[in-house]
PDB file of C-alpha atoms and ligand atoms in Angstrom:
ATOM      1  CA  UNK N  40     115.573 116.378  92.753  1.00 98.00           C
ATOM      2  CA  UNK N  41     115.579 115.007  89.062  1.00 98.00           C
ATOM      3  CA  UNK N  42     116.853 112.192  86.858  1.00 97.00           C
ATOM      4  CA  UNK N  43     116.082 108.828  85.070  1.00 96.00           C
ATOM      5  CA  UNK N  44     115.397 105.981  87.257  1.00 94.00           C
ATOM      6  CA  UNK N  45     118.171 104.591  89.263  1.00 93.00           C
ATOM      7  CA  UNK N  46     120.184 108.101  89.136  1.00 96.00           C
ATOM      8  CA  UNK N  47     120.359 108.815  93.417  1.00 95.00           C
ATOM      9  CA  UNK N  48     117.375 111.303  93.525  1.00 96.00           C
ATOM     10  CA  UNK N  49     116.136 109.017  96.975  1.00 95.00           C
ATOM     11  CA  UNK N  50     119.284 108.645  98.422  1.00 95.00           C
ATOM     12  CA  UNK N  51     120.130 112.201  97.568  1.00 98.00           C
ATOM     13  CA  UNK N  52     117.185 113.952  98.637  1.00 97.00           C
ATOM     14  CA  UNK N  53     117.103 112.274 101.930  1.00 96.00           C
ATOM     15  CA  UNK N  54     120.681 113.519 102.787  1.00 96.00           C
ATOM     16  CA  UNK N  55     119.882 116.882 101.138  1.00 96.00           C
ATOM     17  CA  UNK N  56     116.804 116.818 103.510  1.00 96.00           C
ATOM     18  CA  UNK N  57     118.909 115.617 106.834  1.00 94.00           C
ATOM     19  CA  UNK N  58     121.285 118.411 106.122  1.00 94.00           C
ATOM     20  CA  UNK N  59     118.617 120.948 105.108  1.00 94.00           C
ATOM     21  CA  UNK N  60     115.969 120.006 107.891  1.00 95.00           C
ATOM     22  CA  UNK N  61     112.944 120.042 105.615  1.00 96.00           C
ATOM     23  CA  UNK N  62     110.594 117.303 104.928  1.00 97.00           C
ATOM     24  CA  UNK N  63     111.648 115.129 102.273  1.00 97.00           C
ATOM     25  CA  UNK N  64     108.505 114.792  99.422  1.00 98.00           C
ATOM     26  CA  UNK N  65     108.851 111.794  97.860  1.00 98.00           C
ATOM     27  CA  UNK N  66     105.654 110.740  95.051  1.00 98.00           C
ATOM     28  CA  UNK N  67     106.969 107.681  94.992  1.00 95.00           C
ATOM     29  CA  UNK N  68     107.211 106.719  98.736  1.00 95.00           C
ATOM     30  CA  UNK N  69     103.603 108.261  99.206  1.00 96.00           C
ATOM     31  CA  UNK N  70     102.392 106.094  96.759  1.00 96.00           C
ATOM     32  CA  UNK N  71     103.527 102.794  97.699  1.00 93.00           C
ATOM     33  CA  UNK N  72     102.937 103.890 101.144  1.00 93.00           C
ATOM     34  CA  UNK N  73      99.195 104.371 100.185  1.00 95.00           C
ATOM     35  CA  UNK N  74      99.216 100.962  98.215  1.00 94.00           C
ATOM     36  CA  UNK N  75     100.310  99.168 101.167  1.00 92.00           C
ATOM     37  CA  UNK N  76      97.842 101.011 103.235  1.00 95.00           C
ATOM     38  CA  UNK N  77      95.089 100.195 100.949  1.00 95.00           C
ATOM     39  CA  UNK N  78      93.544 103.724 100.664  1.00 94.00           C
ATOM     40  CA  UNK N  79      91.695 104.658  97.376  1.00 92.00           C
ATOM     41  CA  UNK N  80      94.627 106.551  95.749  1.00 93.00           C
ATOM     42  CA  UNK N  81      96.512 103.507  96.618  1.00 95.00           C
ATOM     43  CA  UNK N  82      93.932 101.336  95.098  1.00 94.00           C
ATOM     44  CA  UNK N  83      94.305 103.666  91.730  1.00 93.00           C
ATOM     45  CA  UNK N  84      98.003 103.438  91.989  1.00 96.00           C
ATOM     46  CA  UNK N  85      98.863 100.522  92.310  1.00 93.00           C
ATOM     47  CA  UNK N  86      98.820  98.890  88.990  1.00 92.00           C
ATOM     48  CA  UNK N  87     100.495 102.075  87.332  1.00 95.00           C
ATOM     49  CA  UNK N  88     103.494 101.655  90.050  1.00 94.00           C
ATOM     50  CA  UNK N  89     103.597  98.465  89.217  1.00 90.00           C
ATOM     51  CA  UNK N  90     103.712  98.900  85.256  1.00 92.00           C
ATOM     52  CA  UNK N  91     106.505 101.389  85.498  1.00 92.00           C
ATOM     53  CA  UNK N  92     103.502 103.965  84.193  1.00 95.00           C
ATOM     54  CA  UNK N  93     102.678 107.543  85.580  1.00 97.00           C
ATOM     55  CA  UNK N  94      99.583 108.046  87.125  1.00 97.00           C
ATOM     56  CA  UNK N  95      97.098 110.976  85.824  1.00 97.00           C
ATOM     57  CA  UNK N  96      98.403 114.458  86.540  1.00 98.00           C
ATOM     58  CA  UNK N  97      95.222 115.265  88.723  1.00 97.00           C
ATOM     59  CA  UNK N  98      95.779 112.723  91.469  1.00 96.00           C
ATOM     60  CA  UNK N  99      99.359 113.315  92.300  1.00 98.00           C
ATOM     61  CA  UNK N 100      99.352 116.818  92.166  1.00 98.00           C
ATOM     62  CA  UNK N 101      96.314 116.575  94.459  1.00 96.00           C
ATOM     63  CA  UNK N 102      98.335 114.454  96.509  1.00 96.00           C
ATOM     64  CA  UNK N 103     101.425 116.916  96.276  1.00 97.00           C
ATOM     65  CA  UNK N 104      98.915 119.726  97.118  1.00 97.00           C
ATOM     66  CA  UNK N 105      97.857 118.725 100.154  1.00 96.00           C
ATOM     67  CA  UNK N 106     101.650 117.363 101.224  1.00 96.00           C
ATOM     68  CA  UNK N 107     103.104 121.026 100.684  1.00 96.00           C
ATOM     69  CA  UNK N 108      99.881 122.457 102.492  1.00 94.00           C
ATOM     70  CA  UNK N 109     101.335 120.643 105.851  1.00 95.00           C
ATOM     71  CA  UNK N 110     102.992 122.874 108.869  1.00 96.00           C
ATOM     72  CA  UNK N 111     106.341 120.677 108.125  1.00 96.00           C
ATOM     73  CA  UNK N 112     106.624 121.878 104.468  1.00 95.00           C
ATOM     74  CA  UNK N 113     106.551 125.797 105.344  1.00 92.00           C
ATOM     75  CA  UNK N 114     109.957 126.390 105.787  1.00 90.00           C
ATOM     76  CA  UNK N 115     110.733 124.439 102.823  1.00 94.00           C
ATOM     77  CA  UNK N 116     110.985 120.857 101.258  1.00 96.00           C
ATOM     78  CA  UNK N 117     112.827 118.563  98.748  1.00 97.00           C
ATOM     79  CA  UNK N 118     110.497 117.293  96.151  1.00 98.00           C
ATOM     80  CA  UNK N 119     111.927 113.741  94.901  1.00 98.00           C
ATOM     81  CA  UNK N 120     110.173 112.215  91.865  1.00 97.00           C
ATOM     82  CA  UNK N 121     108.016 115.243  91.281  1.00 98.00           C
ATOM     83  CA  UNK N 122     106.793 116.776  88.688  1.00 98.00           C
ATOM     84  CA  UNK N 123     107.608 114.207  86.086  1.00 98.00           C
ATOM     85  CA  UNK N 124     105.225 116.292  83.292  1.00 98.00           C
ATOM     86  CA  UNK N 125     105.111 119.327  82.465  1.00 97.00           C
ATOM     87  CA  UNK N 126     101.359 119.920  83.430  1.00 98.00           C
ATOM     88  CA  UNK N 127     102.721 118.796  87.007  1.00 98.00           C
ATOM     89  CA  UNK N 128     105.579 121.131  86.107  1.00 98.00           C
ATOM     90  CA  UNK N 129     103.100 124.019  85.827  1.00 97.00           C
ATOM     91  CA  UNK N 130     100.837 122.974  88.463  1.00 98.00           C
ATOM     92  CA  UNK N 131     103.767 123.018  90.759  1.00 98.00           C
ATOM     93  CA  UNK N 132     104.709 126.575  89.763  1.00 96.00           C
ATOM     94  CA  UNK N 133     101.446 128.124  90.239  1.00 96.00           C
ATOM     95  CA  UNK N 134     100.824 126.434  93.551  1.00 95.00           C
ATOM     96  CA  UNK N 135     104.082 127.860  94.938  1.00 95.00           C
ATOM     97  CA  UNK N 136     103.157 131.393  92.982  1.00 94.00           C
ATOM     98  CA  UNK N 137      99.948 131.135  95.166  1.00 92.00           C
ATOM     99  CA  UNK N 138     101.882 130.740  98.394  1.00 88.00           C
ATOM    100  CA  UNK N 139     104.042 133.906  97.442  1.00 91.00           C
ATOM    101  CA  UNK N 140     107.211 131.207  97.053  1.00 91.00           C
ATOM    102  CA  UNK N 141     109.332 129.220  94.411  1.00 91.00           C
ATOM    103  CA  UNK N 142     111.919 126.393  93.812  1.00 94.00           C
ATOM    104  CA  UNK N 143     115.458 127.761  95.115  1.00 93.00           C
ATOM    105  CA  UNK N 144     116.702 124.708  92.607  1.00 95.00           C
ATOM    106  CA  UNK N 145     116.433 122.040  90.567  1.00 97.00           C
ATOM    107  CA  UNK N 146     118.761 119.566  90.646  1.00 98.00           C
ATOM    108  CA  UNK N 147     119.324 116.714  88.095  1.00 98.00           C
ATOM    109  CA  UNK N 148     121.364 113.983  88.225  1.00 98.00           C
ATOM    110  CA  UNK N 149     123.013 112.920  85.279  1.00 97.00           C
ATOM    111  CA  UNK N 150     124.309 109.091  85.269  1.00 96.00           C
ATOM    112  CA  UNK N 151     125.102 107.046  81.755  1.00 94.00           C
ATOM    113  CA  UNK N 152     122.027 104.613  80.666  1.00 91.00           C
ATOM    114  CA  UNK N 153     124.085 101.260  81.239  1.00 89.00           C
ATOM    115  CA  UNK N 154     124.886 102.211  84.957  1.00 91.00           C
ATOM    116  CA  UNK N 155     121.735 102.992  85.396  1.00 93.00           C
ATOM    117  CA  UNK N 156     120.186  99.759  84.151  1.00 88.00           C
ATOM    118  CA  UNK N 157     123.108  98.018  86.465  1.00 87.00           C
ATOM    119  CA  UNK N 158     122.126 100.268  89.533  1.00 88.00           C
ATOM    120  CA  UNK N 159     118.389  99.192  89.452  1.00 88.00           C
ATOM    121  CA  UNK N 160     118.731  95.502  88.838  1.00 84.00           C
ATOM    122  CA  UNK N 161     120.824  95.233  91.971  1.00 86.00           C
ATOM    123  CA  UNK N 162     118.721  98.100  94.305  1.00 88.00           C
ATOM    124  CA  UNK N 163     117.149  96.565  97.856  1.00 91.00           C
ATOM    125  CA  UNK N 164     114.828  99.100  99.953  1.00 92.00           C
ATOM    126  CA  UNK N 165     114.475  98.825 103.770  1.00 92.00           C
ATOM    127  CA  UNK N 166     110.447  97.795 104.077  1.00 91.00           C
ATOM    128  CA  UNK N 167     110.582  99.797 107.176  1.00 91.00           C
ATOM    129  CA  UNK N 168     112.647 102.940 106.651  1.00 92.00           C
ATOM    130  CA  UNK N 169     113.014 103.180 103.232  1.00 90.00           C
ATOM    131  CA  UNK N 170     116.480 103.117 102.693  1.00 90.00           C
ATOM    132  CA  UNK N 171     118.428 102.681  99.805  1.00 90.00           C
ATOM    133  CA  UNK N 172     121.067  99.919  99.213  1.00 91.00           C
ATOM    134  CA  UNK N 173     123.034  98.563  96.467  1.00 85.00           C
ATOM    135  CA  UNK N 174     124.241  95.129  95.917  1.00 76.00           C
ATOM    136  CA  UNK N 175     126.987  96.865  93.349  1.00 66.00           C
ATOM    137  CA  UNK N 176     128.680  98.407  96.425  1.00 62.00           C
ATOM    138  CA  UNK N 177     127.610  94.704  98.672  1.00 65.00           C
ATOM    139  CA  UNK N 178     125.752  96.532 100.922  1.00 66.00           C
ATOM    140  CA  UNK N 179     122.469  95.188  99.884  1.00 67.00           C
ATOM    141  CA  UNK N 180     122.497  91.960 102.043  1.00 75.00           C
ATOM    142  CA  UNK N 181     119.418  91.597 104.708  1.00 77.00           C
ATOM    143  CA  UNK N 182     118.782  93.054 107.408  1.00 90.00           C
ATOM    144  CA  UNK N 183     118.919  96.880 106.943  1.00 91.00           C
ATOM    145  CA  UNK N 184     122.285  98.411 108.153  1.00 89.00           C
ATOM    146  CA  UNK N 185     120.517 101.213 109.109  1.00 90.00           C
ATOM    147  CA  UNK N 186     117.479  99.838 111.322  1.00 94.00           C
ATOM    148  CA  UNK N 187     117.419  95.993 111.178  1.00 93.00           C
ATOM    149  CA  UNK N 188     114.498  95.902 109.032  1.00 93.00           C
ATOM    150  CA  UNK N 189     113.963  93.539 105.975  1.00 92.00           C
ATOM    151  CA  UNK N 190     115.166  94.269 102.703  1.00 92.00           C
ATOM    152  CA  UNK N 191     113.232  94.101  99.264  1.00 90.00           C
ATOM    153  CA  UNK N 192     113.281  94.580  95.571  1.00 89.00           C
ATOM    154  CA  UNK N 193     110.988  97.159  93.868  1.00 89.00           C
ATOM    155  CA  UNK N 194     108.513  95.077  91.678  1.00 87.00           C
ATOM    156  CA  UNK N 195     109.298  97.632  88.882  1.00 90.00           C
ATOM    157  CA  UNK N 196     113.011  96.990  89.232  1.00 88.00           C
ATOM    158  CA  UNK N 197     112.737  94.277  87.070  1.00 87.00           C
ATOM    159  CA  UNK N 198     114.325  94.422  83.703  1.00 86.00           C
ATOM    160  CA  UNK N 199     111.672  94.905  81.162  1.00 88.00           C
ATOM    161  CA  UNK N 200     109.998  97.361  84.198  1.00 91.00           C
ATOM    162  CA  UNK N 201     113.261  99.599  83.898  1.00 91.00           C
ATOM    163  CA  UNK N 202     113.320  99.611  80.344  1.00 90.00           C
ATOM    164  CA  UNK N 203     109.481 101.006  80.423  1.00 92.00           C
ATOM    165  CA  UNK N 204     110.319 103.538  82.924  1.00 94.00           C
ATOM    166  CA  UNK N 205     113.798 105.014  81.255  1.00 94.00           C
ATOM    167  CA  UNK N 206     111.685 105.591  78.161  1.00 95.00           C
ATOM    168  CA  UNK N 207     108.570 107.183  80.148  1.00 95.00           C
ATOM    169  CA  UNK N 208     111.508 109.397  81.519  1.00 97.00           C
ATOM    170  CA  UNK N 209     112.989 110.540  78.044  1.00 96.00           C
ATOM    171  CA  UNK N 210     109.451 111.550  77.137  1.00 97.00           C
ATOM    172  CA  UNK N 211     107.337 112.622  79.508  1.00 97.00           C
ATOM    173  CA  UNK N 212     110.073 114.063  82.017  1.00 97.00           C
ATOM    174  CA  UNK N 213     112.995 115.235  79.909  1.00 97.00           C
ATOM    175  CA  UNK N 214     110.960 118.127  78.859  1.00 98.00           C
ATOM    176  CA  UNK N 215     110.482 119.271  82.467  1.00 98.00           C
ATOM    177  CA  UNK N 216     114.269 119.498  82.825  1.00 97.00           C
ATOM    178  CA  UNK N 217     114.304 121.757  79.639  1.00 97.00           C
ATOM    179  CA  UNK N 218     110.908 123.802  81.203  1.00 96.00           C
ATOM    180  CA  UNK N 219     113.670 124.515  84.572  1.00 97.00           C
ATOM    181  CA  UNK N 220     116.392 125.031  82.065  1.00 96.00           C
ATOM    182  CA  UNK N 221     114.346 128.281  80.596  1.00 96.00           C
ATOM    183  CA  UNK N 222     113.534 129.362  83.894  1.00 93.00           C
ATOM    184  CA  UNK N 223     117.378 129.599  84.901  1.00 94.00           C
ATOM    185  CA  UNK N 224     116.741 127.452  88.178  1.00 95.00           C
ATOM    186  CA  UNK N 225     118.425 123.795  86.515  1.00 97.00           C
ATOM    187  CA  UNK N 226     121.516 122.652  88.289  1.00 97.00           C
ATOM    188  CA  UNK N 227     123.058 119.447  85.988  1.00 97.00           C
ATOM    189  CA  UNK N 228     125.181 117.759  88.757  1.00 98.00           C
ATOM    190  CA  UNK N 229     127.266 114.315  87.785  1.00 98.00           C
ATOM    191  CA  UNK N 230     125.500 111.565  89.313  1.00 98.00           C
ATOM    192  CA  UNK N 231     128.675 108.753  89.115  1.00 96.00           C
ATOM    193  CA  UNK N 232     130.645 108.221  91.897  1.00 95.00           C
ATOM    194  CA  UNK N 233     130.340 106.950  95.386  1.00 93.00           C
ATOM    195  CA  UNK N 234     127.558 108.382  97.347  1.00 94.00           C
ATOM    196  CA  UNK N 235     129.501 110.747  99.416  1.00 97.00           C
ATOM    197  CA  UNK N 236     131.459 112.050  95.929  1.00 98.00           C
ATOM    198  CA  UNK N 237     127.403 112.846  94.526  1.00 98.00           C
ATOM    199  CA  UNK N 238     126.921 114.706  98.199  1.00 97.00           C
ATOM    200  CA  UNK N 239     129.273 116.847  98.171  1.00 97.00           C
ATOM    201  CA  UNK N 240     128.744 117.980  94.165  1.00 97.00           C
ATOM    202  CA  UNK N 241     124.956 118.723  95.544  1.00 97.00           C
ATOM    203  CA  UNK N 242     126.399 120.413  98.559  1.00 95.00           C
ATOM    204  CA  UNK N 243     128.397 122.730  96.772  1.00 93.00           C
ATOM    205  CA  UNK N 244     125.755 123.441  94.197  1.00 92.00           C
ATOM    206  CA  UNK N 245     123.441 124.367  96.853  1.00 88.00           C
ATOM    207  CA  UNK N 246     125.521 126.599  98.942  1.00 75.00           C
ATOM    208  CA  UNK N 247     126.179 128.541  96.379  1.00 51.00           C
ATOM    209  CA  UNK N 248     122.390 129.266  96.136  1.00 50.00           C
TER     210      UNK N 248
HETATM  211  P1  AMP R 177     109.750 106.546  92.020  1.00 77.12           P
HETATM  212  O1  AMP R 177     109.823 105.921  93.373  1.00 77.12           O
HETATM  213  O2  AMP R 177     109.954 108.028  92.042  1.00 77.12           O
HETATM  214  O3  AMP R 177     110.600 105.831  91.003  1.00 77.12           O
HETATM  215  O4  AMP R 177     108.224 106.346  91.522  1.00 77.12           O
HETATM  216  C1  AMP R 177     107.658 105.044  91.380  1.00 77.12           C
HETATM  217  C2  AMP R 177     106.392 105.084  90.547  1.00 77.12           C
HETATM  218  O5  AMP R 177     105.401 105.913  91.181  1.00 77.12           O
HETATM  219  C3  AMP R 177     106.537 105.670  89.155  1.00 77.12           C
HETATM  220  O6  AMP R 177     107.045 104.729  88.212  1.00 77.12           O
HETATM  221  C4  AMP R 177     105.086 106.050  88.861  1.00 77.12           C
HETATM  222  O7  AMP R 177     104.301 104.908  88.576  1.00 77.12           O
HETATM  223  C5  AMP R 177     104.627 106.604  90.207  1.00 77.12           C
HETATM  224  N1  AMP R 177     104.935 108.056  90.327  1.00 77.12           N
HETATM  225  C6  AMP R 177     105.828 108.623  91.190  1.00 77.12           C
HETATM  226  N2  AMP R 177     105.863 109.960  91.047  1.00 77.12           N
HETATM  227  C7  AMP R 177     104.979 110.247  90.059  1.00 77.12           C
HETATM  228  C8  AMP R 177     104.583 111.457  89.434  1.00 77.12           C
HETATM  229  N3  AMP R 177     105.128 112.651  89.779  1.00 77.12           N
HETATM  230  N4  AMP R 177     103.649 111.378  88.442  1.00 77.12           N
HETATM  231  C9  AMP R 177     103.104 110.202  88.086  1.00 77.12           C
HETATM  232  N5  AMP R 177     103.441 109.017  88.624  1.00 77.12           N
HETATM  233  C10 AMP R 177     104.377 109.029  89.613  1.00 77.12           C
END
């Protein structure tokens, strides 16, 4: 699941993932998960997380590695925020190559810059499930609809955060969308809309697979 910051690729991938009943693989989530937890990739992550900046290409496709190499991930997966290079982009392909599989798909979502920007600055995240909420739609008021738990604002969903992390995406990742787009795999899917209208544009796109 691709796109710029703010696009859907969390909320997406975890209905993609409900509907699909594979693991959702989120770099992301494991990496604030291991910041809060204090481990040493956490310890090495955190102040790239926080800076809007990648970390190196060896540590999260380590990380990714050893994710996919789990019992869950053998019937499949959603990956949701990887690979953002195109070194991860590679690394991904020969790892699956190795296993005798490959990506069914690779979705991007496509959303305009200033809804993007709008998006972000109002996004809350459930501390304890990890939901997604937006205070453009008013459903981003505390406690989590979904579980009760307390809502919270990414530290890099602040403005000059977003701004760092749009630009990281135009260089580092927009090239991986071109790398799927040679290997004929690249679904572009309109990611504006309600929720539901994005779901069933993925749902469609994936059917037909
Ligand atoms: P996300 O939740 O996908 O927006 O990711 C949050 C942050 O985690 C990014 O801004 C990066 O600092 C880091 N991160 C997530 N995925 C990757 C990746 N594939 N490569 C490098 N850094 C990543």
């Amino acid at each position: 699941m691709m796109g710029p910051p703010g696009a859907g690729k969390g909320t997406q991938a975890r209905l993609l993932t409900q509907r699909l009943g594979v693991p959702h693989v989120a770099t992301g989530d494991m990496l604030r998960e291991a910041v809060a937890a204090g481990t040493p990739v956490g310890e090495e992550a955190g102040r790239y997380v926080d800076q809007g900046l990648l970390l190196p290409d060896d540590v999260v496709i380590r990380l990714v590695a050893e994710r996919l190499g789990a019992a869950d991930a053998a019937k499949g997966f959603v990956l949701d925020g990887f690979p953002r290079t195109v070194p991860q982009a590679e690394a991904l392909d020969a790892m699956l190559a190795r296993g005798g599989t490959r990506l069914d798909g690779v979705i991007q979502l496509q959303v305009p810059r200033d809804e993007l920007v709008r998006r972000l600055a109002g996004r809350r995240v459930c501390r304890a499930c990890g939901t997604l909420f937006s205070a453009v739609d008013g459903a981003a008021a505390s406690p989590c609809a979904r579980c009760g738990g307390e809502l919270y604002q990414r530290a890099d969903d602040s403005e000059e955060t977003v701004r760092r992390r749009m630009d990281v995406y135009e260089q580092e990742t927009q090239p991986v969308v071109e790398h799927y787009r040679r290997l004929g795999v690249l679904r572009e899917i309109t990611g504006t809309g309600t929720e539901e209208d994005v779901r069933r544009r993925i749902a469609s796109s994936v059917k037909a697979a």
